[in-house]
Short mmCIF file of C-alpha atoms in Angstrom, two decimals:
data_model
loop_
_atom_site.label_atom_id
_atom_site.label_comp_id
_atom_site.label_asym_id
_atom_site.label_seq_id
_atom_site.Cartn_x
_atom_site.Cartn_y
_atom_site.Cartn_z
CA UNK A 198 38.90 9.17 -27.02
CA UNK A 199 38.73 6.96 -23.97
CA UNK A 200 38.76 9.62 -21.62
CA UNK A 201 35.88 11.39 -23.40
CA UNK A 202 33.83 8.20 -23.18
CA UNK A 203 34.67 7.72 -19.58
CA UNK A 204 33.39 11.25 -18.90
CA UNK A 205 30.31 10.65 -21.01
CA UNK A 206 29.54 7.50 -18.97
CA UNK A 207 30.31 9.53 -15.83
CA UNK A 208 27.84 12.26 -16.78
CA UNK A 209 25.04 9.88 -17.94
CA UNK A 210 25.40 7.86 -14.46
CA UNK A 211 25.37 11.00 -12.38
CA UNK A 212 22.34 12.52 -13.92
CA UNK A 213 20.63 9.17 -14.48
CA UNK A 214 21.00 8.38 -10.86
CA UNK A 215 19.85 11.87 -9.78
CA UNK A 216 16.63 11.42 -11.96
CA UNK A 217 16.15 7.90 -10.89
CA UNK A 218 16.36 8.91 -7.26
CA UNK A 219 14.08 11.78 -7.63
CA UNK A 220 11.31 9.61 -9.38
CA UNK A 221 11.67 6.93 -6.75
CA UNK A 222 11.18 9.26 -3.92
CA UNK A 223 8.25 10.69 -5.80
CA UNK A 224 6.63 7.32 -5.94
CA UNK A 225 7.42 6.71 -2.30
CA UNK A 226 6.00 9.99 -1.35
CA UNK A 227 2.92 9.53 -3.57
CA UNK A 228 2.16 6.32 -1.74
CA UNK A 229 2.62 7.66 1.78
CA UNK A 230 0.38 11.08 1.06
CA UNK A 231 -2.95 9.14 0.88
CA UNK A 232 -2.23 7.42 4.11
CA UNK A 233 -1.59 10.83 6.07
CA UNK A 234 -4.07 12.99 4.30
CA UNK A 235 -7.75 12.69 3.70
CA UNK A 236 -9.19 13.10 0.08
CA UNK A 237 -9.65 16.88 0.38
CA UNK A 238 -6.12 17.64 1.90
CA UNK A 239 -4.60 15.42 -0.83
CA UNK A 240 -6.34 17.30 -3.52
CA UNK A 241 -5.20 20.64 -1.91
CA UNK A 242 -1.77 19.40 -1.77
CA UNK A 243 -1.61 18.43 -5.39
CA UNK A 244 -2.88 21.87 -6.20
CA UNK A 245 -0.08 23.37 -4.32
CA UNK A 246 2.47 21.26 -6.05
CA UNK A 247 0.93 22.10 -9.45
CA UNK A 248 0.99 25.84 -8.96
CA UNK A 249 4.79 26.25 -9.25
CA UNK A 250 4.86 23.94 -12.38
CA UNK A 251 2.35 26.19 -14.13
CA UNK A 252 4.01 29.31 -12.93
CA UNK A 253 7.27 28.18 -14.13
CA UNK A 254 6.00 27.64 -17.61
CA UNK A 255 4.41 31.26 -17.50
CA UNK A 256 7.32 33.05 -15.91
CA UNK A 257 9.98 31.33 -18.25
CA UNK A 258 8.39 33.18 -21.16
CA UNK A 259 9.72 30.37 -23.43
CA UNK A 260 13.25 31.51 -22.71
CA UNK A 261 14.40 27.99 -22.05
CA UNK A 262 13.51 26.92 -25.76
CA UNK A 263 14.85 30.26 -27.10
CA UNK A 264 18.18 29.74 -25.55
CA UNK A 265 18.36 26.10 -26.92
CA UNK A 266 17.36 27.56 -30.46
CA UNK A 267 19.83 30.52 -30.61
CA UNK A 268 22.66 29.47 -28.44
CA UNK A 269 24.79 27.78 -31.06
CA UNK A 270 24.04 30.41 -33.75
CA UNK A 271 26.68 32.64 -31.88
CA UNK A 272 30.26 31.58 -32.32
CA UNK A 273 31.63 34.13 -29.94
CA UNK A 274 31.44 33.27 -26.24
CA UNK A 275 30.58 36.87 -25.32
CA UNK A 276 27.54 36.88 -27.53
CA UNK A 277 26.39 33.73 -25.85
CA UNK A 278 26.88 35.22 -22.57
CA UNK A 279 24.87 38.13 -23.43
CA UNK A 280 22.23 35.98 -24.87
CA UNK A 281 22.07 34.10 -21.59
CA UNK A 282 22.26 37.02 -19.43
CA UNK A 283 19.43 38.79 -21.35
CA UNK A 284 17.28 35.58 -20.93
CA UNK A 285 18.00 35.09 -17.34
CA UNK A 286 17.63 38.87 -16.22
CA UNK A 287 14.13 39.17 -18.33
CA UNK A 288 12.64 35.94 -16.93
CA UNK A 289 13.86 36.82 -13.35
CA UNK A 290 12.74 40.37 -13.58
CA UNK A 291 9.45 39.18 -14.83
CA UNK A 292 8.98 36.47 -12.18
CA UNK A 293 9.98 38.96 -9.26
CA UNK A 294 7.41 41.49 -10.58
CA UNK A 295 4.65 38.86 -10.91
CA UNK A 296 5.61 37.22 -7.63
CA UNK A 297 5.21 40.65 -5.96
CA UNK A 298 1.88 41.23 -7.29
CA UNK A 299 0.81 37.53 -6.60
CA UNK A 300 2.10 37.98 -2.99
CA UNK A 301 -0.30 41.18 -2.57
CA UNK A 302 -3.35 39.00 -4.03
CA UNK A 303 -2.29 35.82 -2.08
CA UNK A 304 -5.00 35.89 0.45
CA UNK A 305 -7.91 36.18 -2.06
CA UNK A 306 -5.99 33.77 -4.44
CA UNK A 307 -5.51 31.26 -1.87
CA UNK A 308 -9.20 31.39 -0.66
CA UNK A 309 -10.23 30.88 -4.20
CA UNK A 310 -8.04 28.01 -4.83
CA UNK A 311 -8.28 26.22 -1.77
CA UNK A 312 -11.29 27.48 0.00
CA UNK A 313 -9.68 27.81 3.44
CA UNK A 314 -7.43 30.55 5.08
CA UNK A 315 -4.91 28.10 6.29
CA UNK A 316 -3.48 27.49 3.07
CA UNK A 317 -2.65 31.20 2.25
CA UNK A 318 0.86 30.48 4.05
CA UNK A 319 1.41 27.75 1.81
CA UNK A 320 0.67 29.81 -1.43
CA UNK A 321 3.06 32.48 -0.18
CA UNK A 322 5.84 30.08 0.25
CA UNK A 323 5.29 28.54 -3.19
CA UNK A 324 5.29 32.11 -4.64
CA UNK A 325 8.62 33.23 -2.72
CA UNK A 326 10.18 30.27 -4.02
CA UNK A 327 9.51 30.91 -7.64
CA UNK A 328 12.54 32.99 -8.57
CA UNK A 329 14.79 30.12 -7.12
CA UNK A 330 12.73 27.52 -9.08
CA UNK A 331 13.11 29.52 -12.31
CA UNK A 332 16.91 30.01 -11.69
CA UNK A 333 17.32 26.45 -11.16
CA UNK A 334 15.39 25.64 -14.41
CA UNK A 335 17.44 27.91 -16.39
CA UNK A 336 20.60 26.67 -14.90
CA UNK A 337 19.73 23.08 -16.05
CA UNK A 338 18.78 24.29 -19.48
CA UNK A 339 22.45 25.72 -19.49
CA UNK A 340 24.01 22.53 -18.43
CA UNK A 341 22.34 20.98 -21.26
CA UNK A 342 23.57 23.33 -23.69
#
């Protein structure tokens, strides 16, 4: 019993520290950006950071909630693995297909979003990172399960 509680405390401290450091750095960076960037650049940077958050919601197709809902309905480990694999491969396949299309349209899309061609590279970097962002998000969901 004591070992279980100690393990729980260690996990809470580990995840809590990670979340606290992440939030703290976010606050520090949010204070530095307005000093370094003018109002237009700061707004564009905010849009650049918002794009992966929006795309993650779209690309996940609700699989994160679905995994949480159906994971424990299966008693067999093989069925759980099949459920997770199906969700992972479907979401990643959809993401790769969508990212490929968006990369082809990245120049006009970046011009529409930001109004300047210098931001095309930033949009392409965000799009190229999306499969990794999505895989990380699904991994966190699995860790919670």
